[in-house]
Amino acid sequence: MEKILVTGGAGFIGSNLCNLLHNSHYAVTAFDSLSLGTPDNLPEGVTFIKGDINSSADLNNLPEKYDYIIHLAAASSAPMFEKDLVTSCETNMIATLKIFELARSTGVKKVIFASTSSIYGDNTPPLSEDQAVIPPNFYSVTKHNMEEMARVYADLYDLEIIAFRFMSIYGLHEEHKGKFANLVSQFLWTMYQGKQPVIFGEGNQTRDFTNAIDVARGIKLAIETDKKYGFTIFNIGSSVEYPVRDLVGKINAVLGTNIQPRFIPNPLRWTATSQYGDLTKIERELGYQPSIDLDTGLKMLVENLPQDPSLLPDVSDIENTLKK
């Protein structure tokens, strides 16, 4: 049985991936500091190890060698960098280099890591991997740095490394992300609590909302392909763009409510106007096809809501929270 280490494995995307890989008969270890996750997200049979990717000691003390490392632990959204810029940069760049070193020293077959569509900045969609990019904020700068380190590292040390540029990912197990959760979850939680969701600007900005289960499926395809790339990048998304304001109507439909959004001036320094990914490369190389549309994904989330809305994070005052 092949062994897989998932950093950030108890978090949002990591736990969805661990669940899929465990059900696919891999021996899965989730390595997580629990800053944005909980072992409760993990299915029985997944090994959990509490540890910090910033700690060389924690990484070197891992009890096993692994066939694959899926590196998802990160400072995973732009607002995190406002609070602690240096630590966030170290987490994304220096810790990633430590993961590459661990992989090389222990004979890992392949490293797969999370990048972001934020790298594309204000590029005109559909966004494709061969576009020139100018990352617009520190978050996307660190992710672009990770990609460039991976390109050089793969060339120098013959390590197979794949980066996935995630579009706008939502799904189960986002509660521990709170105000850093995807808009889909933030809007759903807020409206389930009977409150108005907050939309920045007029809500005409579009996003490629992609379910975490599809992301997990794409990563699994990358694990299992026999193709060799050295280093390569794949977009992963749904290749469908939804205006943010339309998300409110979709959630009203699935909740049976009629809650109107609250529009405010955008408090963020930068947000993309329009984003959706060109999936030509991942479809051709890995055979990936998105399988969960937004309506289906929303129904899945609603089916898993707690009976008591107060158990969900309160993100209704998100604009003021982001300013702190």
Short mmCIF file of N, CA and C in Angstrom, two decimals, residues 158-299:
data_model
loop_
_atom_site.label_atom_id
_atom_site.label_comp_id
_atom_site.label_asym_id
_atom_site.label_seq_id
_atom_site.Cartn_x
_atom_site.Cartn_y
_atom_site.Cartn_z
N ASP A 158 16.07 16.46 -9.96
CA ASP A 158 15.29 15.41 -10.61
C ASP A 158 14.14 14.93 -9.73
N LEU A 159 13.47 15.88 -9.07
CA LEU A 159 12.30 15.56 -8.26
C LEU A 159 11.05 15.97 -9.03
N GLU A 160 10.10 15.07 -9.11
CA GLU A 160 8.85 15.34 -9.81
C GLU A 160 7.96 16.21 -8.91
N ILE A 161 7.61 17.41 -9.41
CA ILE A 161 6.81 18.36 -8.63
C ILE A 161 5.69 18.92 -9.51
N ILE A 162 4.48 18.94 -8.97
CA ILE A 162 3.32 19.47 -9.69
C ILE A 162 2.64 20.52 -8.83
N ALA A 163 2.36 21.68 -9.43
CA ALA A 163 1.62 22.74 -8.75
C ALA A 163 0.21 22.82 -9.32
N PHE A 164 -0.76 22.98 -8.43
CA PHE A 164 -2.15 23.19 -8.84
C PHE A 164 -2.55 24.62 -8.52
N ARG A 165 -2.94 25.36 -9.53
CA ARG A 165 -3.49 26.70 -9.31
C ARG A 165 -4.98 26.57 -9.05
N PHE A 166 -5.33 26.63 -7.75
CA PHE A 166 -6.72 26.49 -7.35
C PHE A 166 -7.52 27.73 -7.76
N MET A 167 -8.71 27.51 -8.30
CA MET A 167 -9.63 28.60 -8.53
C MET A 167 -10.32 28.93 -7.19
N SER A 168 -11.59 29.21 -7.14
CA SER A 168 -12.27 29.61 -5.91
C SER A 168 -12.90 28.36 -5.29
N ILE A 169 -12.20 27.77 -4.31
CA ILE A 169 -12.57 26.44 -3.82
C ILE A 169 -13.46 26.56 -2.58
N TYR A 170 -14.56 25.80 -2.59
CA TYR A 170 -15.49 25.75 -1.46
C TYR A 170 -15.82 24.28 -1.19
N GLY A 171 -16.47 24.04 -0.05
CA GLY A 171 -16.88 22.67 0.24
C GLY A 171 -17.02 22.41 1.72
N LEU A 172 -17.10 21.14 2.07
CA LEU A 172 -17.24 20.73 3.46
C LEU A 172 -15.96 21.01 4.24
N HIS A 173 -16.13 21.19 5.55
CA HIS A 173 -15.02 21.32 6.51
C HIS A 173 -14.31 22.67 6.44
N GLU A 174 -15.05 23.72 6.09
CA GLU A 174 -14.43 25.06 6.07
C GLU A 174 -14.63 25.83 7.37
N GLU A 175 -15.39 25.27 8.31
CA GLU A 175 -15.78 26.05 9.48
C GLU A 175 -14.59 26.62 10.25
N HIS A 176 -13.50 25.86 10.34
CA HIS A 176 -12.35 26.33 11.11
C HIS A 176 -11.60 27.47 10.41
N LYS A 177 -11.93 27.74 9.14
CA LYS A 177 -11.31 28.87 8.46
C LYS A 177 -12.00 30.19 8.80
N GLY A 178 -13.24 30.12 9.30
CA GLY A 178 -13.94 31.34 9.72
C GLY A 178 -13.96 32.39 8.63
N LYS A 179 -13.46 33.57 8.95
CA LYS A 179 -13.51 34.69 8.00
C LYS A 179 -12.62 34.47 6.78
N PHE A 180 -11.76 33.44 6.81
CA PHE A 180 -10.93 33.14 5.65
C PHE A 180 -11.57 32.09 4.73
N ALA A 181 -12.77 31.66 5.05
CA ALA A 181 -13.46 30.67 4.22
C ALA A 181 -13.89 31.27 2.89
N ASN A 182 -14.21 30.41 1.94
CA ASN A 182 -14.67 30.85 0.63
C ASN A 182 -15.99 31.60 0.75
N LEU A 183 -16.25 32.47 -0.24
CA LEU A 183 -17.49 33.24 -0.24
C LEU A 183 -18.73 32.34 -0.19
N VAL A 184 -18.67 31.19 -0.84
CA VAL A 184 -19.82 30.28 -0.83
C VAL A 184 -20.20 29.92 0.60
N SER A 185 -19.20 29.50 1.38
CA SER A 185 -19.47 29.12 2.76
C SER A 185 -19.85 30.34 3.60
N GLN A 186 -19.15 31.46 3.42
CA GLN A 186 -19.46 32.66 4.20
C GLN A 186 -20.91 33.11 3.96
N PHE A 187 -21.31 33.15 2.71
CA PHE A 187 -22.67 33.58 2.40
C PHE A 187 -23.69 32.59 2.95
N LEU A 188 -23.42 31.29 2.80
CA LEU A 188 -24.36 30.27 3.27
C LEU A 188 -24.53 30.34 4.78
N TRP A 189 -23.41 30.41 5.51
CA TRP A 189 -23.51 30.48 6.98
C TRP A 189 -24.28 31.72 7.41
N THR A 190 -23.98 32.86 6.80
CA THR A 190 -24.62 34.11 7.18
C THR A 190 -26.12 34.06 6.92
N MET A 191 -26.52 33.56 5.76
CA MET A 191 -27.92 33.51 5.41
C MET A 191 -28.68 32.46 6.22
N TYR A 192 -28.01 31.37 6.56
CA TYR A 192 -28.61 30.34 7.42
C TYR A 192 -28.88 30.91 8.81
N GLN A 193 -28.07 31.89 9.22
CA GLN A 193 -28.27 32.56 10.49
C GLN A 193 -29.26 33.71 10.40
N GLY A 194 -29.87 33.87 9.21
CA GLY A 194 -30.89 34.90 9.02
C GLY A 194 -30.36 36.29 8.83
N LYS A 195 -29.08 36.41 8.46
CA LYS A 195 -28.43 37.71 8.30
C LYS A 195 -28.13 37.98 6.83
N GLN A 196 -27.86 39.22 6.53
CA GLN A 196 -27.54 39.62 5.16
C GLN A 196 -26.07 39.34 4.85
N PRO A 197 -25.79 38.68 3.74
CA PRO A 197 -24.39 38.54 3.33
C PRO A 197 -23.86 39.86 2.79
N VAL A 198 -22.58 40.08 2.98
CA VAL A 198 -21.94 41.33 2.56
C VAL A 198 -21.28 41.13 1.20
N ILE A 199 -21.60 42.01 0.26
CA ILE A 199 -20.99 41.98 -1.07
C ILE A 199 -20.18 43.25 -1.25
N PHE A 200 -18.93 43.07 -1.66
CA PHE A 200 -18.05 44.21 -1.92
C PHE A 200 -18.36 44.78 -3.30
N GLY A 201 -18.58 46.09 -3.37
CA GLY A 201 -18.91 46.71 -4.65
C GLY A 201 -20.32 46.35 -5.08
N GLU A 202 -20.51 46.20 -6.38
CA GLU A 202 -21.84 45.89 -6.93
C GLU A 202 -22.08 44.40 -7.10
N GLY A 203 -21.05 43.59 -6.85
CA GLY A 203 -21.23 42.14 -6.95
C GLY A 203 -21.15 41.60 -8.35
N ASN A 204 -20.63 42.42 -9.27
CA ASN A 204 -20.51 41.95 -10.66
C ASN A 204 -19.23 41.14 -10.89
N GLN A 205 -18.31 41.14 -9.92
CA GLN A 205 -17.10 40.35 -10.06
C GLN A 205 -17.47 38.86 -10.14
N THR A 206 -16.75 38.11 -10.93
CA THR A 206 -17.09 36.71 -11.13
C THR A 206 -16.00 35.81 -10.57
N ARG A 207 -16.43 34.60 -10.18
CA ARG A 207 -15.51 33.62 -9.64
C ARG A 207 -15.82 32.23 -10.22
N ASP A 208 -14.79 31.42 -10.27
CA ASP A 208 -14.87 30.04 -10.74
C ASP A 208 -15.02 29.16 -9.50
N PHE A 209 -16.26 29.03 -8.99
CA PHE A 209 -16.50 28.28 -7.76
C PHE A 209 -16.36 26.78 -8.02
N THR A 210 -15.45 26.15 -7.29
CA THR A 210 -15.08 24.76 -7.54
C THR A 210 -15.15 23.98 -6.24
N ASN A 211 -15.80 22.82 -6.27
CA ASN A 211 -15.95 22.03 -5.07
C ASN A 211 -14.65 21.32 -4.70
N ALA A 212 -14.36 21.27 -3.40
CA ALA A 212 -13.12 20.66 -2.90
C ALA A 212 -13.02 19.18 -3.28
N ILE A 213 -14.15 18.53 -3.47
CA ILE A 213 -14.11 17.12 -3.87
C ILE A 213 -13.52 17.00 -5.28
N ASP A 214 -13.84 17.93 -6.16
CA ASP A 214 -13.25 17.91 -7.49
C ASP A 214 -11.74 18.19 -7.43
N VAL A 215 -11.34 19.09 -6.53
CA VAL A 215 -9.91 19.34 -6.34
C VAL A 215 -9.21 18.06 -5.89
N ALA A 216 -9.81 17.36 -4.93
CA ALA A 216 -9.22 16.11 -4.46
C ALA A 216 -9.11 15.09 -5.58
N ARG A 217 -10.12 15.03 -6.43
CA ARG A 217 -10.08 14.11 -7.57
C ARG A 217 -8.95 14.47 -8.52
N GLY A 218 -8.76 15.76 -8.76
CA GLY A 218 -7.68 16.19 -9.64
C GLY A 218 -6.32 15.84 -9.09
N ILE A 219 -6.13 16.03 -7.78
CA ILE A 219 -4.86 15.68 -7.16
C ILE A 219 -4.62 14.18 -7.23
N LYS A 220 -5.65 13.41 -7.02
CA LYS A 220 -5.51 11.95 -7.12
C LYS A 220 -5.07 11.54 -8.53
N LEU A 221 -5.63 12.19 -9.54
CA LEU A 221 -5.21 11.91 -10.91
C LEU A 221 -3.73 12.23 -11.11
N ALA A 222 -3.27 13.31 -10.49
CA ALA A 222 -1.85 13.69 -10.61
C ALA A 222 -0.95 12.71 -9.88
N ILE A 223 -1.41 12.17 -8.77
CA ILE A 223 -0.65 11.14 -8.07
C ILE A 223 -0.48 9.91 -8.95
N GLU A 224 -1.54 9.54 -9.62
CA GLU A 224 -1.58 8.25 -10.29
C GLU A 224 -1.10 8.27 -11.74
N THR A 225 -0.88 9.45 -12.31
CA THR A 225 -0.40 9.46 -13.69
C THR A 225 1.02 8.95 -13.79
N ASP A 226 1.30 8.24 -14.87
CA ASP A 226 2.66 7.76 -15.13
C ASP A 226 3.48 8.79 -15.91
N LYS A 227 2.84 9.86 -16.34
CA LYS A 227 3.55 10.87 -17.12
C LYS A 227 4.56 11.59 -16.24
N LYS A 228 5.70 11.93 -16.83
CA LYS A 228 6.75 12.64 -16.12
C LYS A 228 6.85 14.07 -16.65
N TYR A 229 6.86 15.03 -15.75
CA TYR A 229 6.90 16.43 -16.15
C TYR A 229 8.13 17.16 -15.64
N GLY A 230 8.83 16.59 -14.66
CA GLY A 230 9.83 17.37 -13.95
C GLY A 230 9.09 18.34 -13.06
N PHE A 231 8.77 19.51 -13.59
CA PHE A 231 7.86 20.42 -12.91
C PHE A 231 6.82 20.91 -13.90
N THR A 232 5.58 20.97 -13.45
CA THR A 232 4.52 21.54 -14.28
C THR A 232 3.43 22.14 -13.41
N ILE A 233 2.55 22.92 -14.05
CA ILE A 233 1.47 23.63 -13.38
C ILE A 233 0.16 23.25 -14.04
N PHE A 234 -0.86 23.00 -13.22
CA PHE A 234 -2.20 22.77 -13.73
C PHE A 234 -3.18 23.72 -13.07
N ASN A 235 -4.03 24.37 -13.87
CA ASN A 235 -5.24 24.99 -13.32
C ASN A 235 -6.18 23.88 -12.87
N ILE A 236 -6.91 24.14 -11.79
CA ILE A 236 -8.01 23.24 -11.45
C ILE A 236 -9.19 24.08 -11.00
N GLY A 237 -10.32 23.85 -11.65
CA GLY A 237 -11.52 24.63 -11.38
C GLY A 237 -12.71 23.98 -12.05
N SER A 238 -13.72 24.80 -12.31
CA SER A 238 -14.92 24.33 -13.00
C SER A 238 -15.03 24.90 -14.40
N SER A 239 -14.23 25.94 -14.69
CA SER A 239 -14.25 26.66 -15.96
C SER A 239 -15.61 27.31 -16.23
N VAL A 240 -16.33 27.62 -15.15
CA VAL A 240 -17.60 28.35 -15.24
C VAL A 240 -17.49 29.56 -14.32
N GLU A 241 -17.89 30.74 -14.81
CA GLU A 241 -17.82 31.93 -13.97
C GLU A 241 -19.21 32.32 -13.48
N TYR A 242 -19.29 32.65 -12.20
CA TYR A 242 -20.54 33.07 -11.59
C TYR A 242 -20.37 34.47 -11.01
N PRO A 243 -21.25 35.43 -11.34
CA PRO A 243 -21.22 36.72 -10.63
C PRO A 243 -21.49 36.51 -9.15
N VAL A 244 -20.74 37.21 -8.30
CA VAL A 244 -20.88 37.03 -6.86
C VAL A 244 -22.31 37.32 -6.41
N ARG A 245 -22.94 38.33 -6.99
CA ARG A 245 -24.30 38.67 -6.55
C ARG A 245 -25.29 37.54 -6.86
N ASP A 246 -25.03 36.74 -7.90
CA ASP A 246 -25.93 35.62 -8.23
C ASP A 246 -25.85 34.50 -7.20
N LEU A 247 -24.75 34.45 -6.47
CA LEU A 247 -24.59 33.42 -5.45
C LEU A 247 -25.68 33.54 -4.38
N VAL A 248 -26.08 34.75 -4.06
CA VAL A 248 -27.11 34.96 -3.04
C VAL A 248 -28.43 34.33 -3.47
N GLY A 249 -28.81 34.51 -4.72
CA GLY A 249 -30.04 33.91 -5.21
C GLY A 249 -30.00 32.40 -5.18
N LYS A 250 -28.86 31.82 -5.52
CA LYS A 250 -28.73 30.36 -5.49
C LYS A 250 -28.87 29.83 -4.06
N ILE A 251 -28.30 30.55 -3.10
CA ILE A 251 -28.40 30.10 -1.70
C ILE A 251 -29.82 30.29 -1.19
N ASN A 252 -30.47 31.39 -1.55
CA ASN A 252 -31.88 31.57 -1.17
C ASN A 252 -32.71 30.41 -1.70
N ALA A 253 -32.45 29.99 -2.92
CA ALA A 253 -33.23 28.91 -3.52
C ALA A 253 -33.08 27.60 -2.75
N VAL A 254 -31.88 27.30 -2.32
CA VAL A 254 -31.65 26.02 -1.65
C VAL A 254 -32.06 26.08 -0.17
N LEU A 255 -32.03 27.28 0.44
CA LEU A 255 -32.47 27.42 1.83
C LEU A 255 -33.97 27.70 1.95
N GLY A 256 -34.60 28.12 0.85
CA GLY A 256 -36.00 28.52 0.91
C GLY A 256 -36.20 29.85 1.60
N THR A 257 -35.24 30.76 1.45
CA THR A 257 -35.29 32.08 2.08
C THR A 257 -35.36 33.17 1.01
N ASN A 258 -35.47 34.40 1.47
CA ASN A 258 -35.47 35.54 0.56
C ASN A 258 -34.68 36.68 1.18
N ILE A 259 -33.42 36.41 1.46
CA ILE A 259 -32.55 37.37 2.12
C ILE A 259 -31.77 38.14 1.07
N GLN A 260 -31.78 39.46 1.17
CA GLN A 260 -31.09 40.30 0.21
C GLN A 260 -29.69 40.66 0.74
N PRO A 261 -28.72 40.80 -0.15
CA PRO A 261 -27.37 41.13 0.29
C PRO A 261 -27.24 42.58 0.72
N ARG A 262 -26.17 42.86 1.43
CA ARG A 262 -25.82 44.22 1.81
C ARG A 262 -24.57 44.61 1.03
N PHE A 263 -24.67 45.68 0.25
CA PHE A 263 -23.57 46.11 -0.61
C PHE A 263 -22.76 47.20 0.10
N ILE A 264 -21.43 47.04 0.09
CA ILE A 264 -20.56 48.03 0.71
C ILE A 264 -19.38 48.32 -0.22
N PRO A 265 -18.71 49.45 -0.05
CA PRO A 265 -17.47 49.68 -0.81
C PRO A 265 -16.44 48.62 -0.47
N ASN A 266 -15.67 48.22 -1.43
CA ASN A 266 -14.67 47.17 -1.23
C ASN A 266 -13.58 47.64 -0.28
N PRO A 267 -13.41 46.97 0.89
CA PRO A 267 -12.38 47.40 1.84
C PRO A 267 -10.99 46.83 1.52
N LEU A 268 -10.91 45.91 0.56
CA LEU A 268 -9.64 45.27 0.24
C LEU A 268 -8.86 46.09 -0.78
N ARG A 269 -7.54 46.00 -0.71
CA ARG A 269 -6.68 46.75 -1.64
C ARG A 269 -6.81 46.23 -3.06
N TRP A 270 -7.03 44.91 -3.19
CA TRP A 270 -7.16 44.33 -4.53
C TRP A 270 -8.05 43.11 -4.48
N THR A 271 -8.94 43.00 -5.43
CA THR A 271 -9.67 41.76 -5.68
C THR A 271 -9.81 41.62 -7.19
N ALA A 272 -9.77 40.39 -7.67
CA ALA A 272 -9.89 40.15 -9.10
C ALA A 272 -11.29 40.52 -9.58
N THR A 273 -11.37 41.12 -10.75
CA THR A 273 -12.66 41.47 -11.33
C THR A 273 -13.38 40.25 -11.86
N SER A 274 -12.65 39.42 -12.60
CA SER A 274 -13.25 38.25 -13.22
C SER A 274 -12.23 37.13 -13.30
N GLN A 275 -12.64 35.94 -12.87
CA GLN A 275 -11.74 34.80 -12.94
C GLN A 275 -12.50 33.52 -13.29
N TYR A 276 -12.00 32.83 -14.27
CA TYR A 276 -12.35 31.42 -14.47
C TYR A 276 -11.23 30.77 -15.25
N GLY A 277 -11.01 29.51 -14.97
CA GLY A 277 -9.83 28.84 -15.48
C GLY A 277 -10.04 28.11 -16.79
N ASP A 278 -9.03 28.15 -17.63
CA ASP A 278 -8.95 27.32 -18.81
C ASP A 278 -8.44 25.94 -18.36
N LEU A 279 -9.22 24.90 -18.56
CA LEU A 279 -8.87 23.56 -18.09
C LEU A 279 -8.32 22.66 -19.20
N THR A 280 -7.96 23.26 -20.32
CA THR A 280 -7.50 22.46 -21.46
C THR A 280 -6.34 21.55 -21.09
N LYS A 281 -5.36 22.09 -20.35
CA LYS A 281 -4.15 21.32 -20.05
C LYS A 281 -4.46 20.15 -19.12
N ILE A 282 -5.18 20.38 -18.05
CA ILE A 282 -5.45 19.31 -17.10
C ILE A 282 -6.39 18.26 -17.68
N GLU A 283 -7.28 18.69 -18.55
CA GLU A 283 -8.15 17.73 -19.23
C GLU A 283 -7.33 16.84 -20.16
N ARG A 284 -6.42 17.45 -20.90
CA ARG A 284 -5.59 16.70 -21.85
C ARG A 284 -4.60 15.78 -21.14
N GLU A 285 -3.94 16.29 -20.13
CA GLU A 285 -2.85 15.53 -19.50
C GLU A 285 -3.33 14.52 -18.47
N LEU A 286 -4.36 14.88 -17.70
CA LEU A 286 -4.78 14.02 -16.60
C LEU A 286 -6.18 13.44 -16.78
N GLY A 287 -6.91 13.91 -17.77
CA GLY A 287 -8.28 13.42 -17.96
C GLY A 287 -9.27 13.99 -16.95
N TYR A 288 -8.92 15.13 -16.35
CA TYR A 288 -9.78 15.73 -15.34
C TYR A 288 -11.01 16.37 -15.97
N GLN A 289 -12.16 16.15 -15.32
CA GLN A 289 -13.39 16.86 -15.66
C GLN A 289 -14.10 17.21 -14.36
N PRO A 290 -14.51 18.46 -14.16
CA PRO A 290 -15.27 18.79 -12.95
C PRO A 290 -16.58 18.01 -12.93
N SER A 291 -16.99 17.58 -11.73
CA SER A 291 -18.16 16.71 -11.64
C SER A 291 -19.27 17.29 -10.76
N ILE A 292 -18.99 18.34 -10.00
CA ILE A 292 -19.97 18.89 -9.06
C ILE A 292 -20.23 20.35 -9.41
N ASP A 293 -21.42 20.63 -9.97
CA ASP A 293 -21.73 22.03 -10.28
C ASP A 293 -22.13 22.77 -9.01
N LEU A 294 -22.25 24.08 -9.10
CA LEU A 294 -22.47 24.89 -7.91
C LEU A 294 -23.79 24.56 -7.24
N ASP A 295 -24.85 24.32 -7.98
CA ASP A 295 -26.15 24.00 -7.38
C ASP A 295 -26.05 22.70 -6.58
N THR A 296 -25.39 21.70 -7.14
CA THR A 296 -25.23 20.42 -6.44
C THR A 296 -24.36 20.61 -5.21
N GLY A 297 -23.28 21.38 -5.35
CA GLY A 297 -22.39 21.62 -4.23
C GLY A 297 -23.09 22.33 -3.08
N LEU A 298 -23.95 23.30 -3.40
CA LEU A 298 -24.70 24.00 -2.36
C LEU A 298 -25.64 23.05 -1.63
N LYS A 299 -26.29 22.17 -2.35
CA LYS A 299 -27.18 21.20 -1.70
C LYS A 299 -26.40 20.29 -0.75
#
